[in-house]
Amino acid sequence: MNLETAEATLATPFPWPRMPVDPPEVYAWLREERPVTRVTTRAGETAWLVTRYEDVRAVLADPRVSADQRNPGFPLIFSANNRDALDKTRSFLRMDPPEHSLYRRLLSKNFQVKRIEALRPAVQSLVDDAIDVMLAGPHRAVDLVRALALPVPSTVLSWILGVPLEDQAFFNKIAEELGNLGDGSDPSLIDRAQKAHADLHAYASRLAAEREAVEDPGDDILGQLVKAAREGTIPREQVANIVLVLTIAGHDTTANMTALGTLTLLQHPDQLAQLRENPALIPGAIEELLRYLSIVQLVITRVATEDIEVGGVVIPAGEGIIPLNFAANRDDAHYADADRFDIHRQARDHVAFGYGVHQCMGQPLARLELHVIFETLIRRIPTLRLAVPVEGVPFKSWSNINGVSALPVTW
Ligand code: HEM
């Protein structure tokens, strides 16, 4: 990309269109030429984009950088008119230590590797059942999003969180509305996403109230939160706020990784064949998929609370920062030929799960679900292929979480 084209892109509001799985072309130019640069977001706010791997990690590990959205200068990306609603539903995702640490400590046992690993047989049955249904259908063709990618994480989430399985259709509808911002220029889609957020919060509040009304709230995450609120360890409103953040964080993420991951594997048939022959390669392939796709790409936002120097540039106190993990994960200075998908790469140090104190809490669960899903899909449907040309796949053009809204497959 030449200077003129890059400048023209930078003059338009952030974020810029993806390609559709690859990051916007200007990210590579920024990493080379302007690794820390000030932009205006579609919400009309200014923020510093950070694009190099080392700089993104440095920002995310810096205690002078805050994740608390209430701090002046905290940047919003798509729309600035819902700041109050966001403050009302603020969870530990948008808090700093020591407030943040309290919630991590409270919830961490639920996501420990050993505890998550114990779910493997149940997740395996779930995936096998979903694939049985696919194979039993009359047409040898399904939308993989609806048949597998969405139901698996939403069912697992309902087990650990303790929310009713019957509400899955509601979750899926909300996830779709939250994740569909069109090309970012249609205010009605942004309104719809904001309404979906409010509906989900109202739902979470109702669930919390129902659970509070029973004497023994139980041992699932909802029960643990209700107990903590009763004991005064956490404020009452945090029960619903945490249910809200876990529902969003644990649902659409794994679903989109499943769909986009499957698509990526189908587009690299040689590497897919290697996974089929040697399933021991699957965990490494999942790390590479996480790096390469970096689906959670517009969620990580911060603000400087003091002047800080990043990559030779001073970001003044009170200014917003968007550490672009998608750009960091495609940095050639850290991953040789970073735009190439390569299951043999050692990619586990990617920042697809973020970095620092907010690094994704659900990683063990995401890894387990993705492992069971890909291992089973590859083994049980070896002839899986796209049912439409790749140009016909409906990519989500603008979303905090990258993905596809459907993935028509056949076998
Ligand atoms: C492949 C799937 C997933 C990806 C790519 C992903 C990515 C991320 C990223 C990038 C962050 C950091 C946000 C920041 O620094 O501002 C994050 C945080 C978080 N994720 Fe995930 N996530 C995934 C799955 C899950 C699952 C399955 C759960 C739980 C059920 C979960 C729960 C959380 C929570 C609670 C946080 C907030 C942690 C904190 O602020 O301390 N995630 N995730």
CSV table of C-alpha atoms and ligand atoms in Angstrom, one decimal:
chain,number,residue,atom,x,y,z
A,1,MET,CA,0.0,0.0,0.0
A,2,ASN,CA,1.4,3.4,-0.9
A,3,LEU,CA,1.3,6.5,1.3
A,4,GLU,CA,-1.5,8.1,-0.6
A,5,THR,CA,-3.9,5.2,-0.3
A,6,ALA,CA,-2.9,4.7,3.4
A,7,GLU,CA,-3.5,8.4,4.1
A,8,ALA,CA,-6.9,8.2,2.3
A,9,THR,CA,-7.9,5.3,4.5
A,10,LEU,CA,-6.7,6.9,7.7
A,11,ALA,CA,-8.7,10.0,6.9
A,12,THR,CA,-11.9,7.9,7.1
A,13,PRO,CA,-13.3,6.8,10.5
A,14,PHE,CA,-12.0,3.6,12.1
A,15,PRO,CA,-12.7,0.7,11.8
A,16,TRP,CA,-12.0,0.0,8.1
A,17,PRO,CA,-13.4,-3.0,6.1
A,18,ARG,CA,-11.8,-6.4,6.5
A,19,MET,CA,-10.9,-8.5,3.5
A,20,PRO,CA,-13.1,-10.4,4.7
A,21,VAL,CA,-11.1,-12.9,6.8
A,22,ASP,CA,-7.8,-10.9,6.6
A,23,PRO,CA,-7.3,-7.7,8.4
A,24,PRO,CA,-7.7,-4.3,6.6
A,25,GLU,CA,-4.8,-3.8,4.3
A,26,VAL,CA,-3.8,-0.6,6.0
A,27,TYR,CA,-2.8,-2.5,9.2
A,28,ALA,CA,0.4,-3.8,7.5
A,29,TRP,CA,1.2,-0.3,6.4
A,30,LEU,CA,0.6,1.1,9.9
A,31,ARG,CA,2.9,-1.6,11.5
A,32,GLU,CA,5.7,-0.5,9.2
A,33,GLU,CA,5.2,3.2,8.9
A,34,ARG,CA,3.1,4.5,11.8
A,35,PRO,CA,2.9,1.8,14.5
A,36,VAL,CA,1.2,4.2,17.0
A,37,THR,CA,-1.2,6.6,15.3
A,38,ARG,CA,-4.2,8.7,16.2
A,39,VAL,CA,-7.5,8.0,14.5
A,40,THR,CA,-11.1,9.0,14.7
A,41,THR,CA,-13.6,6.2,15.3
A,42,ARG,CA,-17.0,5.9,13.8
A,43,ALA,CA,-18.4,7.1,17.1
A,44,GLY,CA,-16.5,10.4,16.4
A,45,GLU,CA,-14.0,9.7,19.2
A,46,THR,CA,-10.2,9.9,19.0
A,47,ALA,CA,-7.9,7.0,20.0
A,48,TRP,CA,-4.4,5.8,19.3
A,49,LEU,CA,-4.1,2.6,17.3
A,50,VAL,CA,-1.3,0.3,18.3
A,51,THR,CA,-0.4,-2.3,15.7
A,52,ARG,CA,2.9,-4.0,16.5
A,53,TYR,CA,3.0,-7.2,18.5
A,54,GLU,CA,5.5,-6.0,21.1
A,55,ASP,CA,3.7,-2.7,21.5
A,56,VAL,CA,0.3,-4.3,21.9
A,57,ARG,CA,1.6,-6.6,24.6
A,58,ALA,CA,3.4,-3.6,26.3
A,59,VAL,CA,0.2,-1.6,26.4
A,60,LEU,CA,-1.9,-4.4,27.7
A,61,ALA,CA,0.6,-5.1,30.5
A,62,ASP,CA,1.0,-1.5,31.5
A,63,PRO,CA,-0.6,-0.5,34.9
A,64,ARG,CA,-0.9,3.1,33.6
A,65,VAL,CA,-3.3,1.9,31.0
A,66,SER,CA,-6.9,1.5,32.2
A,67,ALA,CA,-9.7,-0.7,31.0
A,68,ASP,CA,-12.3,1.3,33.1
A,69,GLN,CA,-14.7,2.7,30.6
A,70,ARG,CA,-15.7,5.5,33.1
A,71,ASN,CA,-12.4,7.2,32.8
A,72,PRO,CA,-12.5,10.3,30.6
A,73,GLY,CA,-11.2,9.6,27.1
A,74,PHE,CA,-12.1,5.9,27.1
A,75,PRO,CA,-12.9,5.3,23.4
A,76,LEU,CA,-16.1,3.9,21.9
A,77,ILE,CA,-15.9,2.6,18.4
A,78,PHE,CA,-19.3,2.4,16.7
A,79,SER,CA,-21.6,4.7,18.6
A,80,ALA,CA,-21.1,7.1,21.6
A,81,ASN,CA,-24.8,7.5,22.5
A,82,ASN,CA,-25.0,4.5,24.8
A,83,ARG,CA,-22.3,5.4,27.3
A,84,ASP,CA,-24.8,5.5,30.1
A,85,ALA,CA,-26.2,2.1,29.3
A,86,LEU,CA,-22.7,0.7,29.2
A,87,ASP,CA,-21.8,2.2,32.5
A,88,LYS,CA,-25.0,0.7,34.1
A,89,THR,CA,-24.0,-2.8,32.8
A,90,ARG,CA,-20.3,-2.4,33.4
A,91,SER,CA,-18.6,-5.7,34.5
A,92,PHE,CA,-15.0,-6.6,35.5
A,93,LEU,CA,-14.1,-6.6,31.8
A,94,ARG,CA,-14.1,-2.8,32.1
A,95,MET,CA,-12.6,-2.5,35.6
A,96,ASP,CA,-9.0,-2.1,36.8
A,97,PRO,CA,-7.2,-3.9,39.7
A,98,PRO,CA,-7.9,-4.2,42.6
A,99,GLU,CA,-11.6,-4.0,41.8
A,100,HIS,CA,-11.1,-6.3,38.8
A,101,SER,CA,-9.0,-8.8,40.8
A,102,LEU,CA,-11.9,-9.5,43.2
A,103,TYR,CA,-14.1,-10.8,40.3
A,104,ARG,CA,-11.2,-12.8,38.7
A,105,ARG,CA,-10.6,-14.5,42.1
A,106,LEU,CA,-14.2,-15.2,42.6
A,107,LEU,CA,-14.8,-16.8,39.2
A,108,SER,CA,-11.4,-18.4,38.4
A,109,LYS,CA,-12.2,-21.8,39.9
A,110,ASN,CA,-14.9,-22.3,37.3
A,111,PHE,CA,-12.4,-21.9,34.4
A,112,GLN,CA,-9.5,-23.9,35.8
A,113,VAL,CA,-8.1,-26.4,33.2
A,114,LYS,CA,-8.9,-29.4,35.4
A,115,ARG,CA,-12.5,-28.4,36.0
A,116,ILE,CA,-13.0,-27.6,32.3
A,117,GLU,CA,-11.4,-30.9,31.2
A,118,ALA,CA,-14.0,-32.8,33.3
A,119,LEU,CA,-16.6,-31.4,30.9
A,120,ARG,CA,-15.0,-33.2,28.0
A,121,PRO,CA,-17.2,-36.3,27.9
A,122,ALA,CA,-20.4,-34.2,28.1
A,123,VAL,CA,-19.1,-31.9,25.4
A,124,GLN,CA,-18.2,-34.9,23.2
A,125,SER,CA,-21.7,-36.3,23.5
A,126,LEU,CA,-23.2,-32.9,22.7
A,127,VAL,CA,-21.0,-32.6,19.5
A,128,ASP,CA,-21.7,-36.3,18.5
A,129,ASP,CA,-25.4,-35.7,18.9
A,130,ALA,CA,-25.3,-32.6,16.8
A,131,ILE,CA,-23.4,-34.4,14.1
A,132,ASP,CA,-25.7,-37.4,14.3
A,133,VAL,CA,-28.6,-35.0,13.5
A,134,MET,CA,-26.6,-33.5,10.6
A,135,LEU,CA,-25.9,-36.9,9.1
A,136,ALA,CA,-29.4,-38.2,9.6
A,137,GLY,CA,-30.9,-35.3,7.7
A,138,PRO,CA,-32.3,-36.0,4.2
A,139,HIS,CA,-30.2,-33.5,2.2
A,140,ARG,CA,-26.6,-34.0,3.1
A,141,ALA,CA,-26.4,-30.2,3.5
A,142,VAL,CA,-26.7,-27.9,6.5
A,143,ASP,CA,-25.9,-24.5,7.8
A,144,LEU,CA,-23.0,-25.4,10.1
A,145,VAL,CA,-23.6,-22.2,12.2
A,146,ARG,CA,-27.1,-23.4,13.2
A,147,ALA,CA,-26.3,-27.1,13.3
A,148,LEU,CA,-23.2,-27.0,15.3
A,149,ALA,CA,-21.3,-23.8,15.9
A,150,LEU,CA,-24.1,-22.0,17.9
A,151,PRO,CA,-25.7,-24.9,19.8
A,152,VAL,CA,-22.5,-26.3,21.3
A,153,PRO,CA,-21.2,-23.2,23.1
A,154,SER,CA,-24.6,-22.0,24.1
A,155,THR,CA,-25.5,-25.3,25.7
A,156,VAL,CA,-22.2,-25.6,27.5
A,157,LEU,CA,-22.6,-22.0,28.8
A,158,SER,CA,-26.0,-22.8,30.1
A,159,TRP,CA,-24.6,-25.8,32.1
A,160,ILE,CA,-21.8,-23.8,33.8
A,161,LEU,CA,-23.6,-20.6,34.2
A,162,GLY,CA,-26.9,-22.2,35.2
A,163,VAL,CA,-29.2,-20.5,32.8
A,164,PRO,CA,-32.2,-22.4,31.3
A,165,LEU,CA,-31.4,-24.4,28.2
A,166,GLU,CA,-34.8,-23.5,26.8
A,167,ASP,CA,-33.6,-19.9,26.4
A,168,GLN,CA,-31.1,-20.8,23.7
A,169,ALA,CA,-33.2,-19.4,20.9
A,170,PHE,CA,-33.3,-16.1,22.7
A,171,PHE,CA,-29.5,-16.1,23.2
A,172,ASN,CA,-28.9,-16.9,19.6
A,173,LYS,CA,-31.2,-14.1,18.4
A,174,ILE,CA,-29.5,-11.6,20.7
A,175,ALA,CA,-26.0,-12.8,19.6
A,176,GLU,CA,-27.1,-12.3,16.0
A,177,GLU,CA,-28.4,-8.8,16.6
A,178,LEU,CA,-25.3,-7.8,18.7
A,179,GLY,CA,-23.0,-9.1,16.0
A,180,ASN,CA,-24.7,-7.5,12.9
A,181,LEU,CA,-23.7,-3.9,12.5
A,182,GLY,CA,-24.1,-3.9,8.7
A,183,ASP,CA,-21.4,-1.7,7.2
A,184,GLY,CA,-21.4,0.5,10.3
A,185,SER,CA,-23.3,3.2,8.5
A,186,ASP,CA,-26.9,2.1,9.3
A,187,PRO,CA,-28.0,3.6,12.6
A,188,SER,CA,-31.0,1.2,12.8
A,189,LEU,CA,-28.6,-1.8,13.1
A,190,ILE,CA,-26.7,0.0,15.8
A,191,ASP,CA,-29.9,0.8,17.6
A,192,ARG,CA,-31.0,-2.9,17.2
A,193,ALA,CA,-27.6,-4.1,18.7
A,194,GLN,CA,-28.0,-1.6,21.6
A,195,LYS,CA,-31.6,-2.8,22.2
A,196,ALA,CA,-30.4,-6.5,22.1
A,197,HIS,CA,-27.8,-5.5,24.8
A,198,ALA,CA,-30.5,-4.0,26.9
A,199,ASP,CA,-32.8,-7.0,26.5
A,200,LEU,CA,-30.0,-9.4,27.5
A,201,HIS,CA,-29.3,-7.3,30.6
A,202,ALA,CA,-33.0,-7.3,31.5
A,203,TYR,CA,-33.0,-11.1,31.0
A,204,ALA,CA,-29.9,-11.5,33.2
A,205,SER,CA,-31.5,-9.3,35.9
A,206,ARG,CA,-34.6,-11.4,35.9
A,207,LEU,CA,-32.6,-14.6,36.2
A,208,ALA,CA,-30.6,-13.2,39.1
A,209,ALA,CA,-33.8,-12.1,40.9
A,210,GLU,CA,-35.4,-15.6,40.4
A,211,ARG,CA,-32.3,-17.2,41.9
A,212,GLU,CA,-32.1,-14.8,44.7
A,213,ALA,CA,-35.6,-15.7,45.7
A,214,VAL,CA,-34.6,-19.4,46.5
A,215,GLU,CA,-33.0,-20.4,49.8
A,216,ASP,CA,-30.1,-22.4,48.3
A,217,PRO,CA,-29.0,-20.7,45.1
A,218,GLY,CA,-26.9,-23.7,44.0
A,219,ASP,CA,-23.3,-24.2,42.9
A,220,ASP,CA,-23.3,-23.0,39.3
A,221,ILE,CA,-21.8,-19.6,38.4
A,222,LEU,CA,-25.1,-17.9,38.9
A,223,GLY,CA,-25.5,-19.5,42.3
A,224,GLN,CA,-22.0,-18.6,43.3
A,225,LEU,CA,-22.6,-15.0,42.4
A,226,VAL,CA,-25.9,-14.8,44.3
A,227,LYS,CA,-24.1,-16.2,47.3
A,228,ALA,CA,-21.3,-13.6,47.0
A,229,ALA,CA,-23.9,-10.8,46.7
A,230,ARG,CA,-25.7,-12.1,49.8
A,231,GLU,CA,-22.5,-12.2,51.8
A,232,GLY,CA,-21.8,-8.6,50.6
A,233,THR,CA,-18.6,-9.6,48.7
A,234,ILE,CA,-19.9,-8.1,45.5
A,235,PRO,CA,-22.6,-5.5,44.8
A,236,ARG,CA,-26.0,-7.0,43.9
A,237,GLU,CA,-26.2,-5.5,40.4
A,238,GLN,CA,-23.0,-7.3,39.5
A,239,VAL,CA,-24.8,-10.6,39.4
A,240,ALA,CA,-26.7,-9.6,36.3
A,241,ASN,CA,-23.7,-7.7,34.8
A,242,ILE,CA,-21.5,-10.8,35.1
A,243,VAL,CA,-24.2,-13.1,33.6
A,244,LEU,CA,-24.4,-10.6,30.7
A,245,VAL,CA,-20.7,-10.4,30.0
A,246,LEU,CA,-20.2,-14.2,30.3
A,247,THR,CA,-23.1,-14.8,27.9
A,248,ILE,CA,-21.7,-12.5,25.3
A,249,ALA,CA,-18.1,-13.6,25.9
A,250,GLY,CA,-18.7,-17.3,25.9
A,251,HIS,CA,-21.2,-17.7,23.2
A,252,ASP,CA,-20.6,-15.8,20.0
A,253,THR,CA,-16.8,-16.2,20.3
A,254,THR,CA,-16.6,-20.0,20.2
A,255,ALA,CA,-19.4,-20.1,17.7
A,256,ASN,CA,-17.6,-17.8,15.3
A,257,MET,CA,-14.3,-19.6,15.8
A,258,THR,CA,-16.1,-22.8,14.9
A,259,ALA,CA,-17.6,-21.5,11.7
A,260,LEU,CA,-14.7,-19.4,10.5
A,261,GLY,CA,-12.2,-22.1,11.6
A,262,THR,CA,-14.0,-24.7,9.6
A,263,LEU,CA,-14.1,-22.4,6.6
A,264,THR,CA,-10.3,-21.7,6.9
A,265,LEU,CA,-9.5,-25.4,7.2
A,266,LEU,CA,-11.7,-26.2,4.1
A,267,GLN,CA,-9.7,-23.5,2.2
A,268,HIS,CA,-6.4,-25.2,3.1
A,269,PRO,CA,-7.2,-28.8,2.1
A,270,ASP,CA,-3.6,-30.0,2.4
A,271,GLN,CA,-3.3,-28.9,6.0
A,272,LEU,CA,-6.8,-30.3,6.7
A,273,ALA,CA,-5.7,-33.7,5.3
A,274,GLN,CA,-2.7,-33.6,7.7
A,275,LEU,CA,-5.0,-33.1,10.6
A,276,ARG,CA,-7.2,-36.0,9.5
A,277,GLU,CA,-4.1,-38.2,9.3
A,278,ASN,CA,-2.6,-37.0,12.5
A,279,PRO,CA,-5.1,-35.6,15.0
A,280,ALA,CA,-2.3,-34.8,17.5
A,281,LEU,CA,-1.7,-31.8,15.3
A,282,ILE,CA,-5.2,-30.4,16.1
A,283,PRO,CA,-4.3,-28.4,19.3
A,284,GLY,CA,-1.5,-26.6,17.4
A,285,ALA,CA,-3.9,-25.9,14.5
A,286,ILE,CA,-6.4,-24.4,16.9
A,287,GLU,CA,-3.8,-21.9,18.2
A,288,GLU,CA,-2.9,-21.0,14.6
A,289,LEU,CA,-6.6,-20.5,13.8
A,290,LEU,CA,-7.0,-18.3,16.9
A,291,ARG,CA,-4.0,-16.2,15.8
A,292,TYR,CA,-4.8,-16.1,12.1
A,293,LEU,CA,-8.5,-15.2,12.5
A,294,SER,CA,-8.2,-13.0,15.7
A,295,ILE,CA,-12.0,-12.9,15.7
A,296,VAL,CA,-12.4,-10.8,18.9
A,297,GLN,CA,-10.8,-7.8,17.3
A,298,LEU,CA,-12.7,-4.7,18.3
A,299,VAL,CA,-13.3,-5.4,22.0
A,300,ILE,CA,-10.0,-4.5,23.5
A,301,THR,CA,-10.1,-0.8,24.2
A,302,ARG,CA,-8.2,1.2,26.8
A,303,VAL,CA,-7.3,4.7,28.0
A,304,ALA,CA,-4.0,6.1,29.3
A,305,THR,CA,-4.2,7.4,32.9
A,306,GLU,CA,-0.7,8.9,32.7
A,307,ASP,CA,1.5,10.0,29.8
A,308,ILE,CA,3.0,6.8,28.4
A,309,GLU,CA,5.5,6.1,25.7
A,310,VAL,CA,4.7,3.4,23.2
A,311,GLY,CA,6.9,2.6,20.2
A,312,GLY,CA,8.6,6.0,20.6
A,313,VAL,CA,5.3,7.9,20.7
A,314,VAL,CA,4.0,9.6,23.7
A,315,ILE,CA,0.3,8.9,24.3
A,316,PRO,CA,-1.0,11.6,26.7
A,317,ALA,CA,-2.9,10.9,29.8
A,318,GLY,CA,-6.7,10.8,29.2
A,319,GLU,CA,-6.4,9.7,25.5
A,320,GLY,CA,-8.0,6.5,24.2
A,321,ILE,CA,-6.0,3.5,23.0
A,322,ILE,CA,-7.0,0.6,20.7
A,323,PRO,CA,-4.4,-2.1,20.9
A,324,LEU,CA,-5.2,-4.0,17.7
A,325,ASN,CA,-4.6,-7.7,18.5
A,326,PHE,CA,-5.6,-8.6,15.0
A,327,ALA,CA,-2.7,-6.4,13.7
A,328,ALA,CA,-0.3,-7.8,16.4
A,329,ASN,CA,-1.1,-11.4,15.4
A,330,ARG,CA,-0.2,-10.7,11.8
A,331,ASP,CA,3.1,-9.0,12.6
A,332,ASP,CA,5.9,-10.4,10.5
A,333,ALA,CA,8.4,-9.2,13.1
A,334,HIS,CA,7.0,-11.8,15.4
A,335,TYR,CA,5.5,-14.5,13.2
A,336,ALA,CA,7.5,-15.3,10.0
A,337,ASP,CA,5.2,-14.7,7.0
A,338,ALA,CA,2.4,-13.9,9.4
A,339,ASP,CA,-0.4,-13.7,6.7
A,340,ARG,CA,0.2,-17.4,5.9
A,341,PHE,CA,-2.0,-19.9,7.7
A,342,ASP,CA,0.3,-22.7,8.9
A,343,ILE,CA,-0.8,-25.3,11.4
A,344,HIS,CA,2.8,-26.2,12.2
A,345,ARG,CA,3.6,-22.7,13.5
A,346,GLN,CA,4.2,-22.3,17.2
A,347,ALA,CA,1.4,-19.8,17.7
A,348,ARG,CA,0.4,-20.2,21.3
A,349,ASP,CA,1.9,-16.8,22.3
A,350,HIS,CA,-0.8,-15.1,20.1
A,351,VAL,CA,-2.9,-12.3,21.6
A,352,ALA,CA,-6.2,-13.5,20.2
A,353,PHE,CA,-7.3,-14.0,23.9
A,354,GLY,CA,-5.8,-10.6,24.8
A,355,TYR,CA,-2.9,-10.2,27.2
A,356,GLY,CA,-2.3,-9.0,30.8
A,357,VAL,CA,-4.8,-9.0,33.6
A,358,HIS,CA,-7.8,-9.1,31.3
A,359,GLN,CA,-6.6,-12.0,29.3
A,360,CYS,CA,-9.6,-14.2,28.4
A,361,MET,CA,-10.9,-16.1,31.4
A,362,GLY,CA,-12.7,-18.6,29.2
A,363,GLN,CA,-9.6,-19.8,27.3
A,364,PRO,CA,-9.6,-23.4,28.7
A,365,LEU,CA,-13.3,-23.7,27.8
A,366,ALA,CA,-12.9,-22.3,24.3
A,367,ARG,CA,-9.9,-24.6,23.7
A,368,LEU,CA,-11.8,-27.6,24.9
A,369,GLU,CA,-14.9,-26.9,22.9
A,370,LEU,CA,-12.9,-26.2,19.7
A,371,HIS,CA,-10.8,-29.3,20.2
A,372,VAL,CA,-13.8,-31.6,20.5
A,373,ILE,CA,-15.6,-29.9,17.6
A,374,PHE,CA,-12.8,-29.9,15.1
A,375,GLU,CA,-11.5,-33.4,16.1
A,376,THR,CA,-15.0,-34.9,15.7
A,377,LEU,CA,-16.0,-33.0,12.6
A,378,ILE,CA,-12.8,-33.9,10.8
A,379,ARG,CA,-13.1,-37.6,11.8
A,380,ARG,CA,-16.8,-38.1,11.3
A,381,ILE,CA,-17.3,-36.1,8.1
A,382,PRO,CA,-14.1,-36.5,6.2
A,383,THR,CA,-15.8,-35.3,2.9
A,384,LEU,CA,-17.1,-32.1,4.4
A,385,ARG,CA,-17.0,-29.2,1.9
A,386,LEU,CA,-18.6,-25.8,1.3
A,387,ALA,CA,-22.0,-26.0,-0.4
A,388,VAL,CA,-21.6,-22.6,-2.0
A,389,PRO,CA,-18.7,-20.7,-3.6
A,390,VAL,CA,-16.8,-18.9,-0.9
A,391,GLU,CA,-18.0,-15.5,-2.3
A,392,GLY,CA,-21.5,-16.7,-1.3
A,393,VAL,CA,-20.7,-17.1,2.3
A,394,PRO,CA,-22.3,-14.3,4.4
A,395,PHE,CA,-19.4,-12.7,6.2
A,396,LYS,CA,-20.3,-10.4,9.1
A,397,SER,CA,-18.9,-7.2,7.7
A,398,TRP,CA,-18.8,-5.1,10.9
A,399,SER,CA,-18.9,-6.6,14.3
A,400,ASN,CA,-16.8,-6.6,17.5
A,401,ILE,CA,-16.5,-10.3,16.8
A,402,ASN,CA,-15.6,-11.4,13.3
A,403,GLY,CA,-17.6,-14.3,11.8
A,404,VAL,CA,-20.1,-15.6,9.3
A,405,SER,CA,-23.8,-15.5,9.8
A,406,ALA,CA,-24.2,-18.9,8.0
A,407,LEU,CA,-21.9,-21.5,6.7
A,408,PRO,CA,-23.6,-23.8,4.1
A,409,VAL,CA,-21.8,-27.1,4.0
A,410,THR,CA,-22.3,-30.5,2.3
A,411,TRP,CA,-20.5,-33.9,2.3
B,1,HEM,C1,-12.4,-18.5,20.9
B,1,HEM,C2,-13.1,-18.0,21.8
B,1,HEM,C3,-12.7,-16.7,22.6
B,1,HEM,C4,-11.9,-15.6,22.2
B,1,HEM,C5,-11.2,-15.4,20.9
B,1,HEM,C6,-11.9,-14.7,23.3
B,1,HEM,C7,-11.2,-13.5,23.4
B,1,HEM,C8,-11.2,-12.7,24.5
B,1,HEM,C9,-10.4,-11.5,24.5
B,1,HEM,C10,-9.6,-10.9,23.4
B,1,HEM,C11,-10.5,-10.9,25.8
B,1,HEM,C12,-9.8,-9.7,26.3
B,1,HEM,C13,-10.6,-8.4,26.4
B,1,HEM,C14,-9.8,-7.2,26.9
B,1,HEM,O1,-8.7,-7.3,27.2
B,1,HEM,O2,-10.4,-6.1,26.9
B,1,HEM,C15,-11.4,-11.8,26.5
B,1,HEM,C16,-11.9,-11.6,27.8
B,1,HEM,C17,-12.8,-12.4,28.4
B,1,HEM,N1,-13.3,-13.6,28.0
B,1,HEM,FE1,-12.9,-14.5,26.2
B,1,HEM,N2,-12.7,-15.2,24.3
B,1,HEM,C18,-13.2,-16.5,23.9
B,1,HEM,C19,-14.0,-17.3,24.6
B,1,HEM,C20,-14.5,-17.1,25.9
B,1,HEM,C21,-15.3,-18.0,26.6
B,1,HEM,C22,-15.8,-19.4,26.1
B,1,HEM,C23,-15.6,-17.4,27.8
B,1,HEM,C24,-16.4,-17.8,29.0
B,1,HEM,C25,-17.4,-18.7,29.0
B,1,HEM,C26,-14.9,-16.1,27.8
B,1,HEM,C27,-14.9,-15.2,28.9
B,1,HEM,C28,-14.2,-14.1,28.9
B,1,HEM,C29,-14.2,-13.1,30.1
B,1,HEM,C30,-15.0,-13.3,31.3
B,1,HEM,C31,-13.3,-12.1,29.7
B,1,HEM,C32,-13.0,-10.9,30.6
B,1,HEM,C33,-11.8,-11.1,31.4
B,1,HEM,C34,-11.3,-10.0,32.2
B,1,HEM,O3,-11.7,-8.8,31.9
B,1,HEM,O4,-10.6,-10.2,33.2
B,1,HEM,N3,-14.3,-16.0,26.6
B,1,HEM,N4,-11.8,-12.9,25.7
